[in-house]
PDB file of C-alpha atoms in Angstrom:
ATOM      1  CA  MET U  62      56.523  87.440  55.669  1.00  0.00           C
ATOM      2  CA  ALA U  63      55.550  90.076  57.891  1.00  0.00           C
ATOM      3  CA  GLN U  64      55.712  89.922  61.569  1.00  0.00           C
ATOM      4  CA  THR U  65      53.354  90.467  63.806  1.00  0.00           C
ATOM      5  CA  VAL U  66      53.002  92.783  66.648  1.00  0.00           C
ATOM      6  CA  GLU U  67      52.441  89.465  68.403  1.00  0.00           C
ATOM      7  CA  ASP U  68      55.535  88.112  66.661  1.00  0.00           C
ATOM      8  CA  LEU U  69      57.559  90.888  67.939  1.00  0.00           C
ATOM      9  CA  GLU U  70      55.862  90.508  71.607  1.00  0.00           C
ATOM     10  CA  ARG U  71      57.078  87.095  71.618  1.00  0.00           C
ATOM     11  CA  GLN U  72      60.612  87.664  70.924  1.00  0.00           C
ATOM     12  CA  ILE U  73      61.112  90.373  73.384  1.00  0.00           C
ATOM     13  CA  GLU U  74      59.253  88.079  76.203  1.00  0.00           C
ATOM     14  CA  GLN U  75      62.086  85.404  75.448  1.00  0.00           C
ATOM     15  CA  LEU U  76      64.777  88.075  74.952  1.00  0.00           C
ATOM     16  CA  LYS U  77      63.721  88.979  78.980  1.00  0.00           C
ATOM     17  CA  ALA U  78      63.610  86.127  79.855  1.00  0.00           C
ATOM     18  CA  ARG U  79      67.030  84.843  78.076  1.00  0.00           C
ATOM     19  CA  LYS U  80      68.445  88.285  80.030  1.00  0.00           C
ATOM     20  CA  ARG U  81      67.249  87.097  82.794  1.00  0.00           C
ATOM     21  CA  ALA U  82      69.218  83.457  82.989  1.00  0.00           C
ATOM     22  CA  LEU U  83      72.140  85.017  81.854  1.00  0.00           C
ATOM     23  CA  VAL U  84      72.201  87.679  85.033  1.00  0.00           C
ATOM     24  CA  GLN U  85      70.870  85.000  87.362  1.00  0.00           C
ATOM     25  CA  LYS U  86      73.545  82.585  85.976  1.00  0.00           C
ATOM     26  CA  GLU U  87      76.395  85.702  86.632  1.00  0.00           C
ATOM     27  CA  ASN U  88      75.368  86.741  89.575  1.00  0.00           C
ATOM     28  CA  GLN U  89      76.339  83.451  91.081  1.00  0.00           C
ATOM     29  CA  ARG U  90      79.140  83.203  88.980  1.00  0.00           C
ATOM     30  CA  ASN U  91      79.845  86.100  91.622  1.00  0.00           C
ATOM     31  CA  ARG U  92      78.982  84.486  94.527  1.00  0.00           C
ATOM     32  CA  LYS U  93      80.979  81.882  94.092  1.00  0.00           C
ATOM     33  CA  ARG U  94      83.855  83.879  93.478  1.00  0.00           C
ATOM     34  CA  ARG U  95      83.383  86.295  96.524  1.00  0.00           C
ATOM     35  CA  ASN U  96      82.576  82.870  98.696  1.00  0.00           C
ATOM     36  CA  HIS U  97      86.262  82.087  96.965  1.00  0.00           C
ATOM     37  CA  ALA U  98      87.720  84.593  98.132  1.00  0.00           C
ATOM     38  CA  LEU U  99      86.405  84.999 101.925  1.00  0.00           C
ATOM     39  CA  MET U 100      87.315  81.286 102.486  1.00  0.00           C
ATOM     40  CA  THR U 101      90.989  82.437 101.063  1.00  0.00           C
ATOM     41  CA  ALA U 102      90.971  85.059 103.595  1.00  0.00           C
ATOM     42  CA  GLY U 103      89.875  83.176 106.185  1.00  0.00           C
ATOM     43  CA  ALA U 104      92.320  80.816 105.676  1.00  0.00           C
ATOM     44  CA  LEU U 105      94.861  83.280 106.104  1.00  0.00           C
ATOM     45  CA  VAL U 106      93.666  84.342 109.583  1.00  0.00           C
ATOM     46  CA  GLU U 107      93.242  80.574 110.509  1.00  0.00           C
ATOM     47  CA  SER U 108      96.971  80.146 109.702  1.00  0.00           C
ATOM     48  CA  CYS U 109      98.119  82.266 112.224  1.00  0.00           C
ATOM     49  CA  PHE U 110      97.254  80.651 114.985  1.00  0.00           C
ATOM     50  CA  ASP U 111      98.958  76.938 115.960  1.00  0.00           C
ATOM     51  CA  ASP U 112      95.557  75.432 116.951  1.00  0.00           C
ATOM     52  CA  GLY U 113      93.444  76.943 114.402  1.00  0.00           C
ATOM     53  CA  TRP U 114      90.388  78.283 113.794  1.00  0.00           C
ATOM     54  CA  THR U 115      89.344  76.859 117.757  1.00  0.00           C
ATOM     55  CA  GLU U 116      91.227  79.617 119.612  1.00  0.00           C
ATOM     56  CA  VAL U 117      90.390  82.881 117.497  1.00  0.00           C
ATOM     57  CA  GLY U 118      88.761  84.919 119.508  1.00  0.00           C
ATOM     58  CA  TYR U 119      86.389  86.405 116.677  1.00  0.00           C
ATOM     59  CA  GLY U 120      85.441  89.276 119.024  1.00  0.00           C
ATOM     60  CA  ARG U 121      89.486  90.421 119.742  1.00  0.00           C
ATOM     61  CA  LEU U 122      89.806  89.774 115.979  1.00  0.00           C
ATOM     62  CA  ALA U 123      87.223  92.002 114.730  1.00  0.00           C
ATOM     63  CA  ALA U 124      88.018  94.528 117.683  1.00  0.00           C
ATOM     64  CA  TYR U 125      92.033  94.371 116.354  1.00  0.00           C
ATOM     65  CA  LEU U 126      90.907  94.932 112.772  1.00  0.00           C
ATOM     66  CA  LYS U 127      88.644  97.834 113.489  1.00  0.00           C
ATOM     67  CA  ARG U 128      92.087  99.492 115.139  1.00  0.00           C
ATOM     68  CA  HIS U 129      94.575  98.490 112.328  1.00  0.00           C
ATOM     69  CA  LYS U 130      92.054  98.805 109.498  1.00  0.00           C
ATOM     70  CA  GLU U 131      93.575 101.577 107.824  1.00  0.00           C
ATOM     71  CA  GLU U 132      97.427 100.178 108.483  1.00  0.00           C
ATOM     72  CA  ILE U 133      96.242  96.614 107.011  1.00  0.00           C
ATOM     73  CA  VAL U 134      94.236  98.561 104.120  1.00  0.00           C
ATOM     74  CA  ALA U 135      97.489 100.924 102.839  1.00  0.00           C
ATOM     75  CA  GLU U 136      99.625  97.185 103.391  1.00  0.00           C
ATOM     76  CA  CYS U 137      97.101  95.076 101.383  1.00  0.00           C
ATOM     77  CA  LYS U 138      94.660  97.239  98.525  1.00  0.00           C
ATOM     78  CA  VAL U 139      95.778  96.493  94.913  1.00  0.00           C
ATOM     79  CA  GLU U 140      94.202  97.289  92.052  1.00  0.00           C
ATOM     80  CA  ASN U 141      90.137  97.038  91.858  1.00  0.00           C
ATOM     81  CA  LEU U 142      89.324  94.891  89.486  1.00  0.00           C
ATOM     82  CA  ASP U 143      86.141  92.852  88.255  1.00  0.00           C
ATOM     83  CA  PRO U 144      85.319  89.885  89.669  1.00  0.00           C
ATOM     84  CA  GLU U 145      86.366  87.473  86.811  1.00  0.00           C
ATOM     85  CA  ASP U 146      90.438  89.564  87.107  1.00  0.00           C
ATOM     86  CA  ALA U 147      90.426  89.464  90.445  1.00  0.00           C
ATOM     87  CA  GLU U 148      88.939  85.717  90.479  1.00  0.00           C
ATOM     88  CA  LYS U 149      92.457  85.048  88.137  1.00  0.00           C
ATOM     89  CA  ARG U 150      94.714  87.241  90.218  1.00  0.00           C
ATOM     90  CA  LEU U 151      93.508  84.821  93.234  1.00  0.00           C
ATOM     91  CA  ARG U 152      94.215  81.653  91.216  1.00  0.00           C
ATOM     92  CA  SER U 153      97.542  82.489  90.357  1.00  0.00           C
ATOM     93  CA  TRP U 154      98.593  83.933  94.147  1.00  0.00           C
ATOM     94  CA  GLU U 155      97.257  80.638  95.183  1.00  0.00           C
ATOM     95  CA  LYS U 156      99.372  78.893  92.693  1.00  0.00           C
ATOM     96  CA  ARG U 157     102.668  80.262  92.913  1.00  0.00           C
ATOM     97  CA  LYS U 158     101.922  79.591  97.105  1.00  0.00           C
ATOM     98  CA  ARG U 159     101.702  76.295  96.891  1.00  0.00           C
ATOM     99  CA  GLU U 160     104.525  76.183  94.289  1.00  0.00           C
ATOM    100  CA  GLN U 161     106.366  77.833  97.409  1.00  0.00           C
ATOM    101  CA  ASP U 162     104.971  75.899  99.859  1.00  0.00           C
ATOM    102  CA  ALA U 163     106.147  72.131  97.953  1.00  0.00           C
ATOM    103  CA  LEU U 164     109.464  74.179  97.220  1.00  0.00           C
ATOM    104  CA  ASP U 165     109.892  75.363 101.050  1.00  0.00           C
ATOM    105  CA  ARG U 166     109.246  71.173 102.098  1.00  0.00           C
ATOM    106  CA  ILE U 167     111.820  69.891 100.079  1.00  0.00           C
ATOM    107  CA  PRO U 168     115.323  69.007 102.343  1.00  0.00           C
ATOM    108  CA  THR U 169     118.080  71.045 102.311  1.00  0.00           C
ATOM    109  CA  ALA U 170     121.453  69.640 102.294  1.00  0.00           C
ATOM    110  CA  GLN U 171     122.942  69.701 105.833  1.00  0.00           C
ATOM    111  CA  PRO U 172     126.652  69.318 106.552  1.00  0.00           C
ATOM    112  CA  ASP U 173     127.622  66.038 108.715  1.00  0.00           C
ATOM    113  CA  GLU U 174     128.346  66.845 111.919  1.00  0.00           C
ATOM    114  CA  GLN U 175     131.788  65.242 112.230  1.00  0.00           C
ATOM    115  CA  THR U 176     132.859  65.408 109.075  1.00  0.00           C
ATOM    116  CA  GLY U 177     131.836  68.290 107.473  1.00  0.00           C
ATOM    117  CA  SER U 178     131.216  67.140 104.009  1.00  0.00           C
ATOM    118  CA  TYR U 179     127.460  66.798 102.311  1.00  0.00           C
ATOM    119  CA  ASN U 180     125.438  63.686 102.364  1.00  0.00           C
ATOM    120  CA  LEU U 181     122.911  64.125  99.574  1.00  0.00           C
TER     121      LEU U 181
END
């Protein structure tokens, strides 16, 4: 069965529509990945403050980051990855941090003040 020009044009339009949908889906995934990374970075900054985000002077923070940009980049920059691999790197770091935080909450044995022996 021979295809007509109209059949081919219809197929082309269908493929273009599928491509647009896939590009849109990938862009949405990348926005979610970036938002997650931004929230994580913000949480790291917030964790430096005893009372959290309500005591952050954002103008001061912006000025500090600007003054120390080169130092921060030199200390923190790692290999530039595509969004999917960068997300994996972030998720891996988050998992290690959660595991370490859980270990940090385990009480360590302390010697009894009077006898010096450990009560486990």
